[in-house]
XYZ file of C-alpha atoms in Angstrom:
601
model
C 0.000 0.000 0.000
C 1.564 3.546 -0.791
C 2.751 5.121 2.560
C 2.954 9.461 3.355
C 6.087 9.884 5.668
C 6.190 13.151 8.141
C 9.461 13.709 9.895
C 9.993 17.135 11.759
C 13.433 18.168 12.033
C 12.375 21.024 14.166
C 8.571 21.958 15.456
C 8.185 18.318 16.592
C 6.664 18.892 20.149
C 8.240 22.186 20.658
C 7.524 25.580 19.213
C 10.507 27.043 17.403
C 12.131 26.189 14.226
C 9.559 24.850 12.200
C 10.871 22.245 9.514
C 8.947 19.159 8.534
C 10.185 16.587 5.966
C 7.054 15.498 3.660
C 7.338 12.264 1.558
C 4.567 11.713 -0.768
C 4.299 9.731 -3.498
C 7.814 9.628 -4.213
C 8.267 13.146 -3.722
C 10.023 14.906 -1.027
C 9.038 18.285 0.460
C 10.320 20.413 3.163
C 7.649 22.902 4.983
C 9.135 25.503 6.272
C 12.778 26.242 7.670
C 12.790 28.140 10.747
C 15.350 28.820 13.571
C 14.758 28.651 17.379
C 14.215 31.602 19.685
C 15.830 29.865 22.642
C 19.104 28.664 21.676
C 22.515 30.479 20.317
C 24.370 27.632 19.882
C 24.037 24.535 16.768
C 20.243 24.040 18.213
C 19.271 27.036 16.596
C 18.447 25.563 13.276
C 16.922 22.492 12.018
C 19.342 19.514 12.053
C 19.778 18.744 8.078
C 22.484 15.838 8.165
C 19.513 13.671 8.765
C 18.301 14.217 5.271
C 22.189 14.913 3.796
C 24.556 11.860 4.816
C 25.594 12.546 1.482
C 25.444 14.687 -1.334
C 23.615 18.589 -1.221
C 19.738 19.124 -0.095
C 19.225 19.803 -3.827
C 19.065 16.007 -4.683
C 17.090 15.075 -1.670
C 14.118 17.473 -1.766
C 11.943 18.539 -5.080
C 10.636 21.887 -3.342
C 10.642 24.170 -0.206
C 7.643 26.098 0.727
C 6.997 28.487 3.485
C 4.090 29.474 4.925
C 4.634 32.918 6.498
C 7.616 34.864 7.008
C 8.271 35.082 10.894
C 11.904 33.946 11.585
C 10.561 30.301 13.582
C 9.663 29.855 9.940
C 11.935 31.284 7.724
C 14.549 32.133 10.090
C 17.225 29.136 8.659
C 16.138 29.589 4.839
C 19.674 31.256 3.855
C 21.612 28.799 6.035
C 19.770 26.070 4.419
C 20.096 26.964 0.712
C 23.221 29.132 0.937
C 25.591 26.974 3.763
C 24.001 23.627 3.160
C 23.134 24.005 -0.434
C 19.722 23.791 -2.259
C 18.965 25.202 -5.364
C 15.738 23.756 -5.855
C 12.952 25.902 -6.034
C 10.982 27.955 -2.764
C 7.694 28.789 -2.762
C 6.034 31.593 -0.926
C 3.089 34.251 -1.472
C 4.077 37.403 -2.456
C 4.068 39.439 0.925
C 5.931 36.814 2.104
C 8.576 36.867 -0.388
C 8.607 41.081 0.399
C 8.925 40.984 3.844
C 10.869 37.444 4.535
C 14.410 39.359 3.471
C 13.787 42.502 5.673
C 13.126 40.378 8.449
C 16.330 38.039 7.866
C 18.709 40.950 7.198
C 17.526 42.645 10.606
C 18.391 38.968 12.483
C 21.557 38.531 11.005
C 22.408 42.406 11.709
C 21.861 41.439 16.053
C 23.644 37.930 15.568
C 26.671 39.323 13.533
C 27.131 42.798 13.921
C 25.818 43.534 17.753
C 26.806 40.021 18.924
C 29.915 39.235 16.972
C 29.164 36.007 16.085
C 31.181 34.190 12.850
C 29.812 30.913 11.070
C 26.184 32.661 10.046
C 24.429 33.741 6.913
C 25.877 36.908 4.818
C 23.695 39.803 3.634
C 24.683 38.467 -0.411
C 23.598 35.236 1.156
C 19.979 36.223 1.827
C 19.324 38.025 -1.938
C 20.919 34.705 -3.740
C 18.509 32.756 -1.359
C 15.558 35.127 -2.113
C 16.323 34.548 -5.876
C 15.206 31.075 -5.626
C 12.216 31.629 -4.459
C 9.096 31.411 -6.692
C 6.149 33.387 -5.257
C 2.614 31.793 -4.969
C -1.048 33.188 -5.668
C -4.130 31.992 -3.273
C -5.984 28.982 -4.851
C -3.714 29.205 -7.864
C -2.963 25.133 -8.654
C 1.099 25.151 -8.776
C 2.378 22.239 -10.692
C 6.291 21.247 -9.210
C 6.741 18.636 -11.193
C 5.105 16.929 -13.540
C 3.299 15.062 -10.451
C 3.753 17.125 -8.053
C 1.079 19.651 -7.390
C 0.444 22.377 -4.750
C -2.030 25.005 -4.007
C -2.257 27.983 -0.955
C -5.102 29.136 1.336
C -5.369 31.847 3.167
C -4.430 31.291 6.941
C -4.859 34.818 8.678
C -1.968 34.809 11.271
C -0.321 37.372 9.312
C -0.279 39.483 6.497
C 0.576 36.794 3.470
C 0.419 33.780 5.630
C -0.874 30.800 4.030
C -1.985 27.286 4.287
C -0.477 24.888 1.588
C -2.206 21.533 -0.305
C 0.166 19.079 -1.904
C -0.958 16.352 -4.014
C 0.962 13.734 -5.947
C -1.772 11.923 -8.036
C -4.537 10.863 -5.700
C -2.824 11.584 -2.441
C -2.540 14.674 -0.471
C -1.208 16.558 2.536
C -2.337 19.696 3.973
C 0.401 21.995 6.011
C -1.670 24.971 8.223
C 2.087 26.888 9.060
C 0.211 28.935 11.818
C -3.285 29.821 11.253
C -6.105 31.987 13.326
C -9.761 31.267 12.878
C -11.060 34.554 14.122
C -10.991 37.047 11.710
C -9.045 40.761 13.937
C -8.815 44.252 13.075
C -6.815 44.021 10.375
C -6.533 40.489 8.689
C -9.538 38.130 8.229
C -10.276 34.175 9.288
C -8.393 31.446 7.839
C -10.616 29.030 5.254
C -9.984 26.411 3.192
C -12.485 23.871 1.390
C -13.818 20.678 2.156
C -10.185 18.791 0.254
C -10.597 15.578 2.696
C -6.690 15.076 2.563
C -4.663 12.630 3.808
C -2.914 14.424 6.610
C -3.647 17.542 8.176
C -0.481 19.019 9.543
C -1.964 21.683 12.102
C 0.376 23.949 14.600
C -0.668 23.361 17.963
C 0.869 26.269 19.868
C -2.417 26.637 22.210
C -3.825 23.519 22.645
C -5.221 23.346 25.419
C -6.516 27.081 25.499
C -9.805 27.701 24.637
C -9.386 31.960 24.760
C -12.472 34.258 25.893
C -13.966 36.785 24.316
C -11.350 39.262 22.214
C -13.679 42.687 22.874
C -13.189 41.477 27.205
C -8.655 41.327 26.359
C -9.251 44.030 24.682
C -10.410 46.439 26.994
C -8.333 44.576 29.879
C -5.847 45.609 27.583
C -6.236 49.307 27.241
C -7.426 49.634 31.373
C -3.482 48.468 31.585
C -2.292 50.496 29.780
C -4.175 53.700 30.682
C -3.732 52.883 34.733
C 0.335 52.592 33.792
C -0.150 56.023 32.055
C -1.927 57.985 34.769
C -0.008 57.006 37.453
C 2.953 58.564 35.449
C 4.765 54.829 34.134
C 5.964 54.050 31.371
C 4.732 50.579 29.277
C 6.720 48.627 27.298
C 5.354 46.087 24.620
C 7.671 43.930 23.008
C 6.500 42.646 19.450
C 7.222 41.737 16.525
C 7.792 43.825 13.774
C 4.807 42.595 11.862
C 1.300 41.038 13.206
C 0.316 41.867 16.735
C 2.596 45.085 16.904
C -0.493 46.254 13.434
C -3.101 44.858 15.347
C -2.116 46.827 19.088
C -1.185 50.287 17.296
C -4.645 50.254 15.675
C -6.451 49.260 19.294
C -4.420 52.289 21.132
C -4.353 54.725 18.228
C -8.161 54.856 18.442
C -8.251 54.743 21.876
C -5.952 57.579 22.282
C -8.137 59.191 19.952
C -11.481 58.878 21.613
C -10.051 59.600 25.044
C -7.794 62.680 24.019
C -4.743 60.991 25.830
C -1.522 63.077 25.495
C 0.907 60.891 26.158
C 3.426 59.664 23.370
C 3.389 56.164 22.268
C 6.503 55.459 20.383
C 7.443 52.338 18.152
C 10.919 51.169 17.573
C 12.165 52.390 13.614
C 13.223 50.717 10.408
C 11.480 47.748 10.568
C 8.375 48.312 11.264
C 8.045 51.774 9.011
C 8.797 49.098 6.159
C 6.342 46.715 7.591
C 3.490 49.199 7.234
C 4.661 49.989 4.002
C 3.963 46.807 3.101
C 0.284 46.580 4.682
C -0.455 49.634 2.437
C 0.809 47.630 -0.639
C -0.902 44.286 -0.165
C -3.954 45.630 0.969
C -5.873 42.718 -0.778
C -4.701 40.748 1.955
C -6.228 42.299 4.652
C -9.578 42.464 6.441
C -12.346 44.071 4.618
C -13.470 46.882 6.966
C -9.804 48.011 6.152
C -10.080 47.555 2.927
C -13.402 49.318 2.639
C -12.328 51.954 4.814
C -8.909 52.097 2.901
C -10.294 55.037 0.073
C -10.970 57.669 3.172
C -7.973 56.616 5.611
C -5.051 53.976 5.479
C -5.742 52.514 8.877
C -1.986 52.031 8.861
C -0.977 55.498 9.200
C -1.143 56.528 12.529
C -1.252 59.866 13.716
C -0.404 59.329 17.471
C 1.853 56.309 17.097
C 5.429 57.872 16.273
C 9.108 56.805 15.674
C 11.156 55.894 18.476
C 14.065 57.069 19.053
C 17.398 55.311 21.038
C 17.524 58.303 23.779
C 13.576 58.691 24.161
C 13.862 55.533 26.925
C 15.453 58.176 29.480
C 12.762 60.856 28.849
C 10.978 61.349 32.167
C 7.172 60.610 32.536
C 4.819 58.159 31.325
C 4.852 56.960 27.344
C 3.753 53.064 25.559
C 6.619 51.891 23.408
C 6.389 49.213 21.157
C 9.438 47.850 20.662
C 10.712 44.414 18.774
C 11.399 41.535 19.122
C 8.431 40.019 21.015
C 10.156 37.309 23.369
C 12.413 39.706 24.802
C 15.706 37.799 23.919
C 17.534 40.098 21.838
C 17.510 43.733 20.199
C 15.767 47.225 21.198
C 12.841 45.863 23.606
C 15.532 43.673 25.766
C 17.704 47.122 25.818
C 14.176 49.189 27.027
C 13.476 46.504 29.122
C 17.038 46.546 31.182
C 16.771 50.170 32.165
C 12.836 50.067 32.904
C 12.796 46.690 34.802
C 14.072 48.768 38.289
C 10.957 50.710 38.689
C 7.637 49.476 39.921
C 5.297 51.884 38.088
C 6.301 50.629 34.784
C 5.023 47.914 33.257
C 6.043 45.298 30.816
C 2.837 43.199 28.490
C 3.609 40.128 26.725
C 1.271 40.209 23.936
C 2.014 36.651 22.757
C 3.943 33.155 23.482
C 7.319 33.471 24.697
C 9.694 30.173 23.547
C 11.430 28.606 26.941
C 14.437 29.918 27.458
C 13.991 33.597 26.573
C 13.682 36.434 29.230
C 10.060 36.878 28.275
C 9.365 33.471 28.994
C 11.360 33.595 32.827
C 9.720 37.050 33.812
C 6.251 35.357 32.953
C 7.170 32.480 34.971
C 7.972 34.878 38.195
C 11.714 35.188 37.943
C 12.310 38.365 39.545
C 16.324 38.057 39.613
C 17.565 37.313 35.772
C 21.447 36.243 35.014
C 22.251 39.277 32.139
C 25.407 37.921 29.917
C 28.541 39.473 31.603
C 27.343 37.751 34.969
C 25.354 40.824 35.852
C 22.083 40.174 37.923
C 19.037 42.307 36.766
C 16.359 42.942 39.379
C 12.816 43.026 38.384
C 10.369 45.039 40.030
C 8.262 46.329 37.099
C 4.570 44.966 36.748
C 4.641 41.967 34.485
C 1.460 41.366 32.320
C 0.854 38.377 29.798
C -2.174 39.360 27.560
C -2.527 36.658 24.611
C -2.940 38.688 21.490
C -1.351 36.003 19.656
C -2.680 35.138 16.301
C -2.784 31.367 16.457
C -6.065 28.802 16.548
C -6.750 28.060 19.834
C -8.185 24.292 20.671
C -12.219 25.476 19.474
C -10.110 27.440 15.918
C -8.052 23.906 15.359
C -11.239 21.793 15.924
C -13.139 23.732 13.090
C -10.614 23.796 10.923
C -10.602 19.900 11.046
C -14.165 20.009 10.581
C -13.836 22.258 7.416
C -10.950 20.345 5.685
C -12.624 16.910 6.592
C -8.840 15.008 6.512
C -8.263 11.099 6.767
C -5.771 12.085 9.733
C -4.153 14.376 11.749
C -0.738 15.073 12.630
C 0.301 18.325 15.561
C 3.537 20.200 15.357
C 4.828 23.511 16.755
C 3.004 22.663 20.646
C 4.377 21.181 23.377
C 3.962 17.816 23.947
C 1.734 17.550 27.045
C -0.861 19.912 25.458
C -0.307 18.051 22.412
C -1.300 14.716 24.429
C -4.491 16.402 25.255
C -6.117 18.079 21.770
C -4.693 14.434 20.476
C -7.349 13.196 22.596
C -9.847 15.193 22.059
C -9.512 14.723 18.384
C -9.460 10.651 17.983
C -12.235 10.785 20.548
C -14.800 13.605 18.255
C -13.659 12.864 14.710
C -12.542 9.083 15.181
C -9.043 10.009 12.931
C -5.859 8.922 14.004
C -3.733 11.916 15.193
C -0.069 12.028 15.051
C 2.272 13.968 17.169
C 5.983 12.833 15.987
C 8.972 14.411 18.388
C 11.750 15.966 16.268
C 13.767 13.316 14.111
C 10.702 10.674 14.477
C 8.754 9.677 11.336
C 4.839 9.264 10.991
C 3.989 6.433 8.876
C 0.176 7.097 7.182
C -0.932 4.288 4.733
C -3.273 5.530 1.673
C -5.722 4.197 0.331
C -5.965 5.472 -2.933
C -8.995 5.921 -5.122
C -8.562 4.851 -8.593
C -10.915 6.814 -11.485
C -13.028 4.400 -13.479
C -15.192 5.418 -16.337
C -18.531 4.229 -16.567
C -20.625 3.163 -19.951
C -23.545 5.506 -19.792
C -25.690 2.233 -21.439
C -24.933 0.614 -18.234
C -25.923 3.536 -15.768
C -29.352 3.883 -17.595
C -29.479 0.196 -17.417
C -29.121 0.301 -13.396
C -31.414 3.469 -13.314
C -33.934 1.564 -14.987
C -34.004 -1.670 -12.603
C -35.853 0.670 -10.608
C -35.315 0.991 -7.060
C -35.005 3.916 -4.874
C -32.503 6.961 -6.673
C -29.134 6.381 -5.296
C -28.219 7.956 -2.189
C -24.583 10.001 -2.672
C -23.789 8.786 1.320
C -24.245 4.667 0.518
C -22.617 2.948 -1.575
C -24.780 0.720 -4.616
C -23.777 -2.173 -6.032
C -23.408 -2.461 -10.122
C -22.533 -5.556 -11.636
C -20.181 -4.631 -14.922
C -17.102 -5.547 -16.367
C -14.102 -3.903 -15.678
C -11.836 -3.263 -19.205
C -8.579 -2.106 -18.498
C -7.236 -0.226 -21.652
C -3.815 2.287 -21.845
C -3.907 2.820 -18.341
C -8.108 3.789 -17.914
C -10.554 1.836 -16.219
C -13.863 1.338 -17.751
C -17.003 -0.499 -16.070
C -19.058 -1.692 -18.759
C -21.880 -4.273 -19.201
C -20.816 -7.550 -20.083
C -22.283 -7.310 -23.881
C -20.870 -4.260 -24.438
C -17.043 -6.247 -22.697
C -17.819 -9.200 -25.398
C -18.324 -7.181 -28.277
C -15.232 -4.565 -27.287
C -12.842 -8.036 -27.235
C -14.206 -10.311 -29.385
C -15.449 -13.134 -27.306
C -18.408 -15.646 -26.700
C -20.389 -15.968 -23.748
C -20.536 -18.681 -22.037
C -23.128 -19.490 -19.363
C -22.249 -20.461 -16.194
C -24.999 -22.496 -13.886
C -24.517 -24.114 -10.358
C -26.110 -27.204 -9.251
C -27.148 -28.189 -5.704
C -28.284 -31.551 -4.145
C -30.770 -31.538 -1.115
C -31.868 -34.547 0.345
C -35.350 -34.416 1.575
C -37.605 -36.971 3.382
C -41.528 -36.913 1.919
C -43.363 -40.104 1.561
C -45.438 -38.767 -1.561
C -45.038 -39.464 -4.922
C -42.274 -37.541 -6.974
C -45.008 -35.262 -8.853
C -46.704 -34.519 -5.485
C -43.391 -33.490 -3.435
C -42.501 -31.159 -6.532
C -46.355 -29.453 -6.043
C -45.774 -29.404 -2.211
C -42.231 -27.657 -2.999
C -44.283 -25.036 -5.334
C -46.719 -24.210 -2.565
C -43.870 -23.846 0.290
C -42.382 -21.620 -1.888
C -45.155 -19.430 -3.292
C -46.064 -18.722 0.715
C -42.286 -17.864 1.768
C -41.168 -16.236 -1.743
C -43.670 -13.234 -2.227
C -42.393 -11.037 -5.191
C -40.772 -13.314 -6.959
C -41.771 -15.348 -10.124
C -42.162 -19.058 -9.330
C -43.618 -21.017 -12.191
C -44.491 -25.347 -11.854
C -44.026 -26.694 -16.302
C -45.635 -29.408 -16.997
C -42.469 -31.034 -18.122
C -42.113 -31.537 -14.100
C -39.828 -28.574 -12.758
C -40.537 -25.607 -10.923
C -38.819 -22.524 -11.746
C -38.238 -19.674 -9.623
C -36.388 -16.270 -11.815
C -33.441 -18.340 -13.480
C -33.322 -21.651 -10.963
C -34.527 -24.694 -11.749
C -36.001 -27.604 -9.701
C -36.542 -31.255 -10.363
C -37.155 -34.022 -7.979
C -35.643 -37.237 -8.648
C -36.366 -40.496 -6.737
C -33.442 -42.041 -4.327
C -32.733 -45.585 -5.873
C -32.096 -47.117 -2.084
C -35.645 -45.406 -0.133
C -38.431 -43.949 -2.069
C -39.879 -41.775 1.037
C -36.371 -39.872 0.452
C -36.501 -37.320 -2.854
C -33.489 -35.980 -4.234
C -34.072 -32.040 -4.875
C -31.749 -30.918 -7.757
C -31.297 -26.840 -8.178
C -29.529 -25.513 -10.530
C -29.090 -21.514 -10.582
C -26.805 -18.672 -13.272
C -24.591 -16.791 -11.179
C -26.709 -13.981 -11.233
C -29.110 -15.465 -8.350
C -26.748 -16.658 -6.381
C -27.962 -15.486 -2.939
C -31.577 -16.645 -4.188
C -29.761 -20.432 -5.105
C -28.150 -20.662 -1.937
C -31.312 -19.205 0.174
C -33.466 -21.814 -1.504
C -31.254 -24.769 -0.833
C -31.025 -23.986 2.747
C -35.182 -23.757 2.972
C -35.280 -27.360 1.429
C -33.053 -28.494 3.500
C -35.282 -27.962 6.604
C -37.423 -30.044 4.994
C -41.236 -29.289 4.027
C -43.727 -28.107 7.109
C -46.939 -30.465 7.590
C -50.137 -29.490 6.460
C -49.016 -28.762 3.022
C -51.460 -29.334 0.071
């Protein structure tokens, strides 16, 4: 039976560094190729010697694809293709393919030029990796190969992220990346159709979490902030460049606005001036209220949300400053973070999952003493606040999305395993699928079972219409009896005149015959009208003739009585049926073989 193989090399009960091997029908894919948030050292990126023991990626793999351009996703691409070497092609949608290289410059600028490390990705590196990449449409069919097909959805999550179908004749995998099912301010819900595939590969990030209402974390959200404000602290919100950070400066921009709050909100520079940039260009992927709303005002241009600049962190008095990257482990909002973290009317709020290992992740934990590099101790006495704006299904989001896509099974990445454990539950137990949740370097094994196409004589269906019987039913299956013709590779069903004429053959019939032994002390032309009458009162429907040569016929089977030579109270019943009334034949023969009931005329 043809087998679909899923291996994660990163993203495999852990969130970080998505990268999952895809083998389908002879065809290998790679889905994403992300680095991890909580490591510095050779953990940081996806392990590849397990797919290049020898020889370059390029002879492995027919095609990368990523599904959205934040770094746990993208985040190894150059190292992959430009280190490891792949020259195959890389598929991504077009904001995707914009923003992916801003994103990967600005990481290798804080790895190599503010942390000195060596052995890492070059600027030249990430424009001859861009120039591999091929950028997708939504719904647009992609053919790889020659077999190998593919095909993106629209996930939400963030602006160009998408969901990806790949199908290799009749078999298919699905691959969510990260997804959100409720549509936000600025980007709508993630759909797909009904493509009953093989595997869904879903991200699993929150489980377990089933969130409240956004309108209640909303306003929780902007009480925080305001109380920080009027009791004259200052609020920092690490983000990343793109998503959330949109999604927040909208929410506070018009709240500033209706309230007529003076104080500044600032958000760190470069990046994220480029990021709106490119809201304003793909519009098309956005919400629709923006998009409507898009002719009077560009909700991304914000009139109380300015740039931030280096020295502003010292200013006295309250101000909000967004400020990336969003776990605190690196860059500007670590930096802000350091000199605010001494003073208890400030406050810091998470806005999304921090990876384990990274200061946002300890200070949400409790830690209020953190080791700084240079053994320095850092004291935290500023409010800490986790507020999940994140933009990933939660367990209700992943259940519908299961329910829309309809797939054969499941597999979970990018969650940790415990939580994992639990929706893995939940789904064998509602949608009675098998649900796989493979640990990095561990392969899923799902056996297809293919559906083969077979044309169908139209003689033949008006034939089986005409038998009469109730219309068939699209949910049960009906039989047809046809021959099958196999000719250059097609499948035909045809009926079996049409099959003798097509090759040339003569039919031959093909009867059974059946002996029952049956005790009746009447004469021979007696039992056979005693056998007519128990059959006329059992059979009712059928057509059951007695001849006067001495049978008794009932549709195509015959019956004659012949006397035993050793007893003549013991009658030999002889049927004799086509194969077409088989179950009728072998019905019959076990009713005469109870023998006749008493009584009979």
């Amino acid at each position: 039976m043809p087998e679909i193989k899923v291996t994660p090399l990163g993203a495999g009960q852990d969130v970080g560094r998505s990268c999952i091997l895809v083998s389908i029908g002879g065809k290998n894919i790679m889905l994403d190729c992300g680095m991890h948030m909580g490591f510095n050292d050779d953990r940081r990126f996806p392990d590849f010697s397990y797919i290049i023991q020898n020889g370059r990626l390029t002879d492995f793999l027919d095609c990368v694809i990523i599904s959205h351009f934040h770094l746990d996703h993208c985040g190894a691409l150059p190292y992959m293709s430009e280190m490891v070497g792949y020259d195959g092609p890389i598929y991504m949608t077009h904001p995707t393919k914009a923003i992916c290289p801003i994103l990967l410059e600005d990481f290798r600028k804080i790895t190599v030029d503010k942390k000195g490390e060596t052995n890492f990705f070059t600027s030249q590196m990430i424009k001859d990796c861009m120039k591999k990449v091929i950028p997708l449409n939504l719904h647009q069919t992609v053919q790889v190969d020659d077999e190998l097909e593919i095909k993106a959805y629209y996930a939400g999550h963030v602006l160009g992220a998408a969901m990806v179908q790949i199908k290799v004749g009749s078999e298919s995998v699905v691959y969510t990346g990260d997804y959100n099912m409720t549509p936000d301010r600025h980007l709508g819900a993630a759909w797909i159709d009904k493509c009953r595939p093989d595997i869904l590969i879903s991200e699993s990030t929150y489980a377990t979490t089933i969130r409240d209402s956004k309108r209640c974390r909303e306003r929780d959200f902007l009480k925080k902030v305001h109380e920080t404000i009027e009791r004259g602290g200052k609020v920092l919100i690490p983000v990343f460049a793109l998503g959330r950070a949109q999604e927040l400066c909208i929410l506070l921009e018009t709240f500033w606005e209706r309230m007529n709050l003076k104080a500044p909100i600032y958000f760190s520079t470069g990046l994220t001036e480029k990021a709106n940039h490119y809201y304003k260009l793909f519009i098309t992927w956005t919400n629709q209220k923006i998009r409507k709303t898009f002719v009077q005002r560009n909700m991304f241009e914000f009139k109380h949300i300015k740039a931030f600049d280096r020295s502003y962190a010292d200013n006295p008095g309250p101000m909000v400053v967004f400020a990336t990257p969003g776990m605190l482990h690196a860059g500007q909002s670590l930096q802000i973070f350091k000199k605010w973290a001494g003073n208890e009317k400030n406050m810091v709020i998470m806005p999304g999952y921090c990876v384990q290992g990274t200061i946002g992740h300890k200070i949400l934990n409790g830690q209020r003493k953190l080791e700084m590099e240079g053994r320095a101790t850092l004291d935290v006495k500023l409010q800490v606040e986790y507020m999940s704006f994140s933009a990933h299904a939660d367990a209700k989001g992943i259940m519908q999305l299961i329910r829309m896509a309809e797939p054969r099974n499941m597999l979970l990445v990018h969650g940790e395993a415990v939580k994992m454990e639990f929706l893995k539950g939940k789904i064998e137990q509602e949608f009675s699928i098998d649900c796989y949740m493979p640990a990095n370097g561990e392969t899923a094994t799902v056996t297809t079972n293919p559906s083969v196409p077979v044309d169908i004589s139209l003689n033949l269906l008006k034939r089986e219409m005409a038998l009469g019987g109730p219309l068939p039913d699209p949910k049960k299956p009906r039989t047809m009896h046809g021959t099958l013709i196999m000719k250059e590779n097609s499948l035909k069903l045809v009926s079996s005149e049409q099959a003798l004429k097509e090759l040339g053959l003569n039919e031959h019939q093909l009867r059974f015959t059946c002996r029952v032994q049956l005790q009746d002390p009447h004469s021979d032309s007696e039992t056979l009208h005693r056998v007519y009458t128990h059959l006329k009162s059992v059979l009712k429907g059928y057509t059951i003739q007695h001849l006067s040569d001495g049978t008794v016929m009932v549709e195509s089977i015959v019956i004659k009585i012949s006397p035993s030579a050793e007893d003549a109270s013991t009658k030999v019943i002889l049927l004799s049926w086509s194969y077409q009334d088989e179950d009728l034949g072998s019905f019959l023969s076990n009713l005469l073989k109870k023998g006749l009931p008493s009584g009979l005329g």
